[in-house]
CSV table of C-alpha atoms and ligand atoms in Angstrom, one decimal:
chain,number,residue,atom,x,y,z
J,1,MET,CA,0.0,0.0,0.0
J,2,LYS,CA,1.3,3.5,-0.8
J,3,ILE,CA,0.0,6.8,0.6
J,4,LYS,CA,0.0,9.7,-1.8
J,5,LYS,CA,-0.7,13.2,-0.4
J,6,PHE,CA,-1.4,16.1,-2.7
J,7,GLY,CA,-1.2,19.6,-1.4
J,8,GLY,CA,-3.5,22.5,-2.0
J,9,THR,CA,-1.7,23.7,-5.1
J,10,SER,CA,-1.8,20.2,-6.6
J,11,VAL,CA,-5.6,20.3,-6.5
J,12,GLY,CA,-5.6,24.1,-6.9
J,13,SER,CA,-7.5,24.2,-10.3
J,14,PRO,CA,-9.7,21.8,-12.2
J,15,GLU,CA,-6.9,21.3,-14.7
J,16,LYS,CA,-4.4,20.4,-12.0
J,17,MET,CA,-6.9,18.0,-10.4
J,18,LYS,CA,-7.4,16.3,-13.8
J,19,ASN,CA,-3.6,16.0,-14.1
J,20,LEU,CA,-3.3,13.9,-11.0
J,21,LEU,CA,-4.8,11.0,-12.9
J,22,ARG,CA,-1.4,10.2,-14.4
J,23,ILE,CA,0.0,9.8,-11.0
J,24,ILE,CA,-2.7,7.7,-9.4
J,25,GLN,CA,-3.7,5.5,-12.3
J,26,THR,CA,-1.0,3.0,-11.6
J,27,GLY,CA,-3.2,0.1,-10.5
J,28,GLU,CA,-1.3,-0.2,-7.2
J,29,LYS,CA,-3.1,-0.2,-3.9
J,30,GLN,CA,-3.1,3.4,-2.6
J,31,ILE,CA,-4.7,5.9,-0.3
J,32,VAL,CA,-4.8,9.4,-1.7
J,33,VAL,CA,-4.8,12.1,0.9
J,34,LEU,CA,-6.0,15.6,-0.3
J,35,SER,CA,-5.6,19.1,1.1
J,36,ALA,CA,-8.3,21.7,0.5
J,37,VAL,CA,-8.1,23.5,-2.9
J,38,ALA,CA,-5.3,26.2,-2.5
J,39,GLY,CA,-6.6,29.3,-0.8
J,40,THR,CA,-9.7,27.7,0.6
J,41,THR,CA,-8.5,27.2,4.2
J,42,ASN,CA,-7.3,30.8,4.3
J,43,SER,CA,-10.7,32.0,3.2
J,44,LEU,CA,-12.4,29.7,5.7
J,45,VAL,CA,-10.2,31.2,8.4
J,46,GLU,CA,-11.3,34.7,7.3
J,47,ILE,CA,-15.0,33.7,7.3
J,48,SER,CA,-14.7,32.3,10.8
J,49,GLN,CA,-12.9,35.4,12.0
J,50,ALA,CA,-15.8,37.5,10.7
J,51,TYR,CA,-18.3,35.3,12.5
J,52,LEU,CA,-16.2,35.4,15.7
J,53,ALA,CA,-16.2,39.2,15.5
J,54,GLY,CA,-20.0,39.2,15.0
J,55,ASP,CA,-19.7,40.6,11.5
J,56,LYS,CA,-22.3,38.5,9.7
J,57,ARG,CA,-22.3,40.8,6.7
J,58,LEU,CA,-18.6,40.3,6.1
J,59,ALA,CA,-18.9,36.6,6.7
J,60,LYS,CA,-21.7,36.3,4.1
J,61,GLN,CA,-19.7,38.4,1.6
J,62,LEU,CA,-16.6,36.2,2.0
J,63,THR,CA,-18.7,33.1,1.8
J,64,ASP,CA,-20.4,34.2,-1.4
J,65,THR,CA,-17.1,35.0,-3.1
J,66,LEU,CA,-15.6,31.6,-2.2
J,67,PHE,CA,-18.9,29.9,-3.4
J,68,GLU,CA,-18.5,31.6,-6.8
J,69,THR,CA,-15.0,30.2,-7.2
J,70,TYR,CA,-16.4,26.7,-6.5
J,71,GLN,CA,-19.2,27.2,-9.0
J,72,ARG,CA,-16.5,27.9,-11.7
J,73,PHE,CA,-14.5,25.0,-10.4
J,74,VAL,CA,-17.4,22.6,-10.8
J,75,ASP,CA,-18.2,23.9,-14.3
J,76,GLU,CA,-14.7,23.2,-15.5
J,77,LEU,CA,-14.1,20.0,-13.7
J,78,PHE,CA,-17.0,18.0,-15.0
J,79,SER,CA,-17.9,17.3,-18.6
J,80,THR,CA,-21.3,15.6,-18.2
J,81,GLU,CA,-24.7,16.9,-17.1
J,82,GLU,CA,-24.7,14.4,-14.3
J,83,GLY,CA,-21.2,15.3,-13.0
J,84,ARG,CA,-22.1,19.0,-12.9
J,85,LYS,CA,-25.3,18.2,-11.1
J,86,ASN,CA,-23.5,16.1,-8.4
J,87,GLY,CA,-20.8,18.8,-8.1
J,88,THR,CA,-23.4,21.6,-7.7
J,89,ASP,CA,-25.4,19.7,-5.1
J,90,LEU,CA,-22.2,19.0,-3.2
J,91,ILE,CA,-21.1,22.7,-3.1
J,92,ASN,CA,-24.6,23.8,-2.2
J,93,TYR,CA,-24.6,21.4,0.7
J,94,HIS,CA,-21.2,22.5,2.1
J,95,PHE,CA,-21.8,26.2,1.6
J,96,SER,CA,-25.2,25.8,3.4
J,97,ILE,CA,-23.2,24.5,6.4
J,98,ILE,CA,-20.8,27.5,6.2
J,99,GLY,CA,-23.8,29.9,5.9
J,100,SER,CA,-25.8,28.2,8.7
J,101,PHE,CA,-23.8,29.9,11.4
J,102,SER,CA,-25.1,33.3,10.7
J,103,THR,CA,-28.0,32.7,13.1
J,104,ASP,CA,-26.3,30.7,15.8
J,105,LEU,CA,-23.8,31.2,18.5
J,106,PHE,CA,-20.3,31.0,17.1
J,107,THR,CA,-17.5,29.5,19.1
J,108,PRO,CA,-14.1,27.8,18.3
J,109,VAL,CA,-16.2,24.5,18.0
J,110,GLU,CA,-18.2,25.9,15.1
J,111,GLU,CA,-15.0,27.4,13.7
J,112,LYS,CA,-13.5,24.0,13.3
J,113,VAL,CA,-16.6,22.7,11.5
J,114,ILE,CA,-16.1,25.5,9.0
J,115,LEU,CA,-12.4,24.8,8.6
J,116,ALA,CA,-13.2,21.2,7.8
J,117,GLN,CA,-15.3,22.0,4.8
J,118,GLY,CA,-12.3,22.6,2.5
J,119,GLU,CA,-11.0,19.1,2.6
J,120,LEU,CA,-14.5,17.6,2.6
J,121,LEU,CA,-15.1,19.6,-0.6
J,122,SER,CA,-11.9,18.8,-2.4
J,123,THR,CA,-12.0,15.0,-1.7
J,124,THR,CA,-15.6,14.6,-2.7
J,125,LEU,CA,-15.3,16.7,-5.8
J,126,TYR,CA,-12.3,14.5,-6.8
J,127,HIS,CA,-14.2,11.3,-6.1
J,128,PHE,CA,-17.1,12.5,-8.3
J,129,TYR,CA,-14.6,13.4,-11.0
J,130,LEU,CA,-13.0,10.0,-10.9
J,131,THR,CA,-16.5,8.4,-11.1
J,132,GLU,CA,-17.3,10.5,-14.1
J,133,GLN,CA,-14.1,9.4,-15.8
J,134,GLY,CA,-15.0,5.7,-15.1
J,135,VAL,CA,-12.2,5.4,-12.5
J,136,ARG,CA,-13.3,3.3,-9.5
J,137,SER,CA,-12.4,4.9,-6.1
J,138,VAL,CA,-13.7,4.7,-2.5
J,139,LEU,CA,-14.1,7.8,-0.4
J,140,LEU,CA,-13.0,7.2,3.2
J,141,PRO,CA,-14.3,9.7,5.8
J,142,ALA,CA,-11.3,10.8,7.8
J,143,LEU,CA,-13.7,11.8,10.7
J,144,ASP,CA,-14.4,8.1,11.1
J,145,PHE,CA,-10.8,7.1,11.9
J,146,MET,CA,-8.6,10.1,12.5
J,147,LYS,CA,-8.7,11.1,16.2
J,148,ILE,CA,-6.7,13.2,18.6
J,149,ASP,CA,-6.6,12.5,22.4
J,150,ASP,CA,-7.0,15.0,25.3
J,151,ASP,CA,-3.4,16.2,24.7
J,152,ASN,CA,-4.2,16.8,21.1
J,153,GLU,CA,-1.9,14.0,20.1
J,154,PRO,CA,-3.0,11.8,17.2
J,155,MET,CA,-4.0,8.2,18.2
J,156,VAL,CA,-2.3,5.8,15.8
J,157,GLU,CA,-3.7,2.7,17.4
J,158,TYR,CA,-7.3,4.0,17.1
J,159,LEU,CA,-6.6,5.0,13.6
J,160,ALA,CA,-5.3,1.6,12.7
J,161,THR,CA,-8.3,-0.3,14.2
J,162,HIS,CA,-10.8,2.0,12.6
J,163,LEU,CA,-9.3,2.3,9.2
J,164,LYS,CA,-8.4,-1.3,8.5
J,165,PRO,CA,-12.0,-2.6,8.5
J,166,LEU,CA,-12.9,0.2,6.0
J,167,LEU,CA,-10.1,-1.0,3.7
J,168,ASP,CA,-10.8,-4.7,4.3
J,169,GLY,CA,-14.5,-4.1,3.5
J,170,LYS,CA,-13.5,-3.1,-0.1
J,171,PRO,CA,-11.2,-6.0,-1.1
J,172,ASP,CA,-11.7,-5.5,-4.8
J,173,HIS,CA,-10.8,-1.8,-4.8
J,174,SER,CA,-7.3,-0.3,-5.0
J,175,LEU,CA,-7.9,3.4,-5.0
J,176,PHE,CA,-9.0,5.1,-1.7
J,177,ILE,CA,-9.4,8.8,-1.2
J,178,THR,CA,-9.5,10.7,2.1
J,179,GLN,CA,-9.2,14.1,3.7
J,180,GLY,CA,-6.0,15.4,5.1
J,181,TYR,CA,-5.9,17.8,8.1
J,182,ILE,CA,-9.4,17.0,9.6
J,183,CYS,CA,-10.0,14.7,12.6
J,184,ARG,CA,-12.2,14.3,15.7
J,185,ASN,CA,-11.0,15.4,19.1
J,186,PHE,CA,-11.3,13.8,22.5
J,187,PHE,CA,-14.9,14.9,22.8
J,188,GLY,CA,-15.8,13.6,19.3
J,189,GLU,CA,-16.1,17.1,17.8
J,190,THR,CA,-14.8,18.0,14.4
J,191,ASP,CA,-11.2,19.3,14.8
J,192,ASN,CA,-8.0,19.5,12.8
J,193,LEU,CA,-4.3,18.7,12.9
J,194,ARG,CA,-3.4,22.5,12.6
J,195,ARG,CA,-2.4,24.4,9.5
J,196,GLY,CA,-0.5,22.4,7.0
J,197,GLY,CA,-1.6,19.2,8.7
J,198,SER,CA,-2.4,17.1,5.6
J,199,ASP,CA,1.2,15.9,5.5
J,200,TYR,CA,0.7,14.8,9.1
J,201,THR,CA,-2.4,12.9,8.1
J,202,ALA,CA,-0.5,11.1,5.3
J,203,SER,CA,2.3,10.1,7.6
J,204,LEU,CA,-0.1,8.9,10.4
J,205,ILE,CA,-2.1,6.8,7.9
J,206,GLY,CA,1.2,5.4,6.5
J,207,ALA,CA,2.2,4.4,10.0
J,208,ALA,CA,-1.3,2.9,10.8
J,209,VAL,CA,-1.4,0.7,7.7
J,210,GLU,CA,2.4,0.1,7.6
J,211,ALA,CA,2.6,1.5,4.2
J,212,GLU,CA,5.4,0.7,1.8
J,213,GLU,CA,5.9,4.4,1.3
J,214,VAL,CA,4.4,7.8,2.0
J,215,GLN,CA,4.6,10.2,-1.0
J,216,ILE,CA,4.2,14.0,-0.4
J,217,TRP,CA,3.4,15.6,-3.8
J,218,THR,CA,3.9,19.4,-4.2
J,219,ASP,CA,5.0,21.6,-7.0
J,220,ILE,CA,8.8,21.6,-6.4
J,221,ASP,CA,11.2,18.8,-6.9
J,222,GLY,CA,11.9,17.9,-3.3
J,223,MET,CA,13.8,19.7,-0.5
J,224,HIS,CA,16.6,21.9,-1.7
J,225,ASN,CA,20.0,22.2,-0.2
J,226,ASN,CA,19.5,25.9,0.4
J,227,ASP,CA,16.8,28.5,0.1
J,228,PRO,CA,16.2,28.9,-3.6
J,229,ARG,CA,14.7,32.3,-3.1
J,230,ILE,CA,18.0,33.6,-1.8
J,231,VAL,CA,20.7,31.5,-3.2
J,232,LYS,CA,21.2,30.7,-6.9
J,233,GLY,CA,22.0,27.1,-8.1
J,234,THR,CA,20.4,25.2,-5.2
J,235,THR,CA,19.7,21.5,-6.0
J,236,PRO,CA,17.2,18.9,-4.6
J,237,ILE,CA,18.6,16.7,-1.9
J,238,ALA,CA,18.4,13.1,-2.9
J,239,GLN,CA,18.3,11.5,0.5
J,240,LEU,CA,17.8,12.6,4.1
J,241,SER,CA,17.5,10.8,7.4
J,242,PHE,CA,14.4,11.4,9.5
J,243,ASP,CA,16.4,13.4,12.0
J,244,GLU,CA,17.8,15.6,9.2
J,245,ALA,CA,14.4,16.1,7.7
J,246,ALA,CA,12.9,17.0,11.1
J,247,GLU,CA,15.6,19.7,11.6
J,248,LEU,CA,15.0,21.1,8.1
J,249,ALA,CA,11.2,21.0,8.4
J,250,TYR,CA,11.5,23.2,11.4
J,251,PHE,CA,14.0,25.5,9.9
J,252,GLY,CA,11.8,27.2,7.4
J,253,ALA,CA,11.8,24.5,4.6
J,254,LYS,CA,8.0,24.9,4.3
J,255,ILE,CA,7.7,21.8,2.1
J,256,LEU,CA,7.0,19.4,5.0
J,257,HIS,CA,5.0,19.8,8.1
J,258,PRO,CA,7.5,19.3,11.0
J,259,GLN,CA,5.5,16.8,13.0
J,260,SER,CA,4.8,14.6,10.0
J,261,VAL,CA,8.3,13.2,10.2
J,262,PHE,CA,7.7,11.4,13.5
J,263,PRO,CA,5.1,8.8,12.8
J,264,ALA,CA,7.0,7.7,9.7
J,265,GLN,CA,10.2,7.5,11.6
J,266,LYS,CA,8.7,5.5,14.5
J,267,TYR,CA,7.1,3.0,12.1
J,268,LYS,CA,10.1,3.1,9.6
J,269,ILE,CA,8.0,4.2,6.7
J,270,PRO,CA,10.0,5.9,3.9
J,271,VAL,CA,8.7,9.3,2.9
J,272,ARG,CA,9.3,10.6,-0.6
J,273,LEU,CA,8.9,14.3,-1.6
J,274,LEU,CA,7.8,14.4,-5.2
J,275,ASN,CA,6.8,17.0,-7.9
J,276,THR,CA,3.4,16.9,-9.7
J,277,MET,CA,4.9,19.1,-12.5
J,278,ASP,CA,7.7,16.6,-13.1
J,279,PRO,CA,6.5,13.2,-11.8
J,280,SER,CA,9.5,11.2,-12.9
J,281,ALA,CA,12.0,13.4,-11.1
J,282,PRO,CA,13.6,11.5,-8.2
J,283,GLY,CA,12.7,14.1,-5.5
J,284,THR,CA,13.8,13.6,-1.9
J,285,LEU,CA,13.8,10.3,-0.1
J,286,ILE,CA,13.5,10.5,3.7
J,287,SER,CA,14.4,7.2,5.4
J,288,ASN,CA,16.3,5.7,8.3
J,289,THR,CA,19.7,5.9,6.5
J,290,SER,CA,22.1,8.7,7.5
J,291,GLU,CA,24.8,9.1,5.0
J,292,ARG,CA,28.3,9.5,6.4
J,293,GLY,CA,30.6,12.3,5.4
J,294,LYS,CA,28.1,14.6,3.7
J,295,ILE,CA,26.6,18.0,4.2
J,296,LYS,CA,23.0,17.9,3.1
J,297,SER,CA,21.5,21.3,3.4
J,298,ILE,CA,21.6,24.9,4.8
J,299,ALA,CA,18.5,26.5,6.1
J,300,ALA,CA,17.5,29.6,8.0
J,301,LYS,CA,14.7,30.7,10.3
J,302,ASP,CA,13.9,34.4,10.8
J,303,GLY,CA,12.0,36.2,13.6
J,304,ILE,CA,14.2,34.9,16.3
J,305,THR,CA,14.8,36.8,19.6
J,306,SER,CA,17.8,35.9,21.7
J,307,ILE,CA,17.8,36.4,25.4
J,308,LYS,CA,21.0,36.4,27.6
J,309,ILE,CA,20.9,36.0,31.4
J,310,GLN,CA,24.1,36.8,33.2
J,311,SER,CA,24.4,35.9,36.9
J,312,SER,CA,27.2,35.2,39.3
J,313,ARG,CA,24.6,33.1,41.1
J,314,MET,CA,24.9,30.5,38.3
J,315,LEU,CA,28.5,29.8,39.2
J,316,LEU,CA,28.8,26.3,40.6
J,317,ALA,CA,25.1,26.3,41.4
J,318,TYR,CA,22.6,23.6,40.6
J,319,GLY,CA,18.9,24.2,39.9
J,320,PHE,CA,19.6,27.6,38.3
J,321,LEU,CA,18.8,26.5,34.7
J,322,ARG,CA,15.6,24.9,35.9
J,323,LYS,CA,14.4,28.2,37.4
J,324,VAL,CA,15.2,30.0,34.2
J,325,PHE,CA,13.4,27.4,32.0
J,326,GLU,CA,10.4,27.5,34.3
J,327,VAL,CA,9.8,31.1,33.4
J,328,PHE,CA,9.5,30.1,29.7
J,329,GLU,CA,7.3,27.2,30.7
J,330,ARG,CA,4.9,29.4,32.6
J,331,TYR,CA,4.4,31.5,29.5
J,332,LYS,CA,4.1,28.4,27.2
J,333,THR,CA,7.0,29.8,25.1
J,334,PRO,CA,9.2,27.2,23.5
J,335,ILE,CA,13.0,27.7,23.6
J,336,ASP,CA,14.7,26.8,20.3
J,337,MET,CA,18.5,27.1,21.0
J,338,ILE,CA,20.5,27.3,24.2
J,339,THR,CA,24.2,28.0,24.9
J,340,THR,CA,25.7,28.3,28.4
J,341,SER,CA,28.9,29.4,30.1
J,342,GLU,CA,29.7,29.3,33.8
J,343,VAL,CA,28.0,32.6,34.5
J,344,ALA,CA,25.6,33.2,31.7
J,345,VAL,CA,23.0,31.4,29.6
J,346,SER,CA,21.6,32.5,26.2
J,347,VAL,CA,18.4,31.1,24.7
J,348,THR,CA,16.4,31.9,21.6
J,349,ILE,CA,12.6,32.0,21.1
J,350,ASP,CA,10.4,32.8,18.1
J,351,ASP,CA,7.2,33.5,19.9
J,352,ARG,CA,7.4,37.0,21.3
J,353,ARG,CA,3.9,37.3,22.7
J,354,TYR,CA,5.0,37.2,26.3
J,355,LEU,CA,8.5,38.7,25.9
J,356,THR,CA,7.9,41.6,28.2
J,357,GLU,CA,6.6,39.4,31.0
J,358,ILE,CA,9.4,36.8,30.5
J,359,LEU,CA,12.1,39.5,30.6
J,360,LYS,CA,10.7,41.0,33.8
J,361,GLU,CA,10.6,37.6,35.6
J,362,LEU,CA,14.2,36.8,34.4
J,363,GLU,CA,15.5,40.0,35.9
J,364,VAL,CA,15.2,38.4,39.3
J,365,PHE,CA,18.2,36.1,38.3
J,366,GLY,CA,20.6,38.7,37.0
J,367,THR,CA,21.3,41.0,34.1
J,368,VAL,CA,19.1,40.3,31.2
J,369,ASP,CA,19.6,41.4,27.6
J,370,SER,CA,17.4,40.7,24.7
J,371,ILE,CA,17.8,41.3,21.0
J,372,SER,CA,15.3,40.8,18.2
J,373,ASP,CA,15.6,40.5,14.4
J,374,GLN,CA,17.9,37.5,14.6
J,375,SER,CA,18.1,34.4,12.4
J,376,ILE,CA,19.1,30.9,13.1
J,377,ILE,CA,21.3,29.4,10.4
J,378,CYS,CA,21.2,25.6,10.4
J,379,VAL,CA,23.6,23.4,8.5
J,380,VAL,CA,22.4,19.8,8.3
J,381,GLY,CA,24.6,16.8,7.5
J,382,ASP,CA,27.1,14.5,9.1
J,383,PHE,CA,28.2,16.4,12.2
J,384,SER,CA,28.8,13.2,14.2
J,385,TYR,CA,31.6,13.0,16.7
J,386,GLN,CA,33.7,10.9,14.3
J,387,SER,CA,33.4,13.2,11.4
J,388,HIS,CA,36.1,15.9,10.9
J,389,GLY,CA,36.5,19.1,9.1
J,390,PHE,CA,32.9,20.3,8.4
J,391,SER,CA,32.7,22.6,11.4
J,392,SER,CA,35.8,24.4,10.4
J,393,ARG,CA,34.5,24.9,6.9
J,394,VAL,CA,31.3,26.4,8.4
J,395,PHE,CA,33.3,28.9,10.5
J,396,GLU,CA,35.6,29.6,7.6
J,397,ALA,CA,32.6,30.5,5.5
J,398,LEU,CA,31.2,32.9,8.2
J,399,LYS,CA,34.5,34.4,9.4
J,400,HIS,CA,33.5,37.9,8.1
J,401,LEU,CA,30.2,37.9,9.9
J,402,SER,CA,29.3,38.4,13.6
J,403,ILE,CA,27.9,35.3,15.2
J,404,ARG,CA,25.8,35.6,18.3
J,405,MET,CA,25.4,32.0,19.4
J,406,ILE,CA,26.6,28.6,18.2
J,407,SER,CA,25.1,25.2,19.0
J,408,TYR,CA,26.9,22.0,18.2
J,409,GLY,CA,26.9,18.6,19.7
J,410,ALA,CA,23.2,18.3,20.6
J,411,SER,CA,22.5,16.1,17.6
J,412,ASN,CA,24.7,14.2,15.2
J,413,CYS,CA,23.2,16.0,12.3
J,414,ASN,CA,23.4,19.7,12.6
J,415,ILE,CA,25.2,22.8,13.7
J,416,SER,CA,23.1,26.0,14.4
J,417,LEU,CA,24.3,29.6,14.6
J,418,VAL,CA,22.5,32.8,15.4
J,419,VAL,CA,23.3,35.9,13.3
J,420,ASP,CA,21.6,39.3,12.7
J,421,THR,CA,18.8,38.8,10.1
J,422,SER,CA,20.5,41.5,8.1
J,423,ASP,CA,23.5,39.1,7.7
J,424,LYS,CA,21.4,36.1,6.8
J,425,THR,CA,21.6,36.4,3.0
J,426,GLU,CA,25.3,36.7,3.1
J,427,ALA,CA,25.6,33.8,5.5
J,428,LEU,CA,23.5,31.5,3.3
J,429,ARG,CA,25.4,32.4,0.2
J,430,SER,CA,28.8,32.1,1.7
J,431,LEU,CA,28.0,28.8,3.3
J,432,HIS,CA,26.7,27.5,0.0
J,433,ASN,CA,29.9,28.4,-1.9
J,434,ARG,CA,32.1,26.9,0.8
J,435,LEU,CA,30.1,23.7,1.5
J,436,PHE,CA,28.8,22.7,-1.9
Y,501,LIG,N1,-5.8,22.8,4.2
Y,501,LIG,C1,-5.0,22.9,5.4
Y,501,LIG,C2,-4.2,24.1,5.4
Y,501,LIG,O1,-4.2,24.9,4.5
Y,501,LIG,C3,-4.2,21.7,5.6
Y,501,LIG,C4,-3.1,21.4,4.5
Y,501,LIG,O2,-3.2,22.0,3.4
Y,501,LIG,O3,-2.2,20.7,4.8
Y,501,LIG,O4,-3.6,24.4,6.4
Y,502,LIG,MG1,1.3,21.9,3.0
């Protein structure tokens, strides 16, 4: 069994939807996971915000505009009277749900129902299209098997026991279609795996059915070895280990939802990143193998704030770091990078919502400095203890720039540095020239 996930742009127009046929008509057993049509989830977020703000007029106006795009979509997607009628009935039904909240109380529970309509629309439209084309497929309702627990963690066991009977019930079918992103929560309400969560759906399903492979289809040819918007001559990375992919997914490589790496890693399911515009290109394979003696990629993350706490009380003391970290914990603010010396500790955060409060509480411990507009530069590859020479090349490449923090040794696969965001472009280019 293969899992093939197509993102919003891959189903972003009727023409693109039609083009997927070449990729899925292979006869092999597969579950196709679809995102909402590109732009839809953003529109649904705006509609929900209008409802939450009590602005029913705006909600209606936004809903009508989105409805019109779906009317055109249906017109172009289907070629028969019957297909168009099914498509029209479908969009009428889903937009009546979206419109139904204009008279009721609107809370985050209703918001999640609205957000779910995008994937419900795209998958059912595609299923109807396949039927019109004479291609047999089974539509699997994700809300019947995808579930998160009371910590919002996906339940893989539950997923496996609820999905398998649905697949076994259709032994003579090979093509299954389901919604990415949406799920039920602990209370049985409609919920979601957060923005970009369709990748996560695909990986969770892959783990649950012990798939041969999970394929994530987008419109670029895999993960690149540097940011193609900034550096010329980047190339797709042929192979990454799960750990390397997890680092890169966090560091700005928007191509893969960071959490989606973990279920595949745990259940040892290879993940392949592929390009719908060039289906025969090899893309990027993410698997258990970590290649020795290679630098794989350079990535950066902006919007970083670094905070330094200096205190003589830290000298030879225990429990000091715990107290510092507890401050961040109280404000639910994740720390990304840490460096320490005997009398000082520096950390970085990217969520500045509680920065003022955090700084105030940290002042109890000593002198506190914070600086914003920083970027983390991350070089991913073989930085294991046994490997020699890569770190010196990294520093050689950055010798003309000011480095605020350096983190090395936490994992075998990366080295991270903090620089002023104004130096980021130069850092990425210089590292690229030196390392590749
Ligand atoms: N449609 C959802 C989003 O836009 C999920 C996804 O595309 O992965 O966030
Ligand atoms: Mg995505």
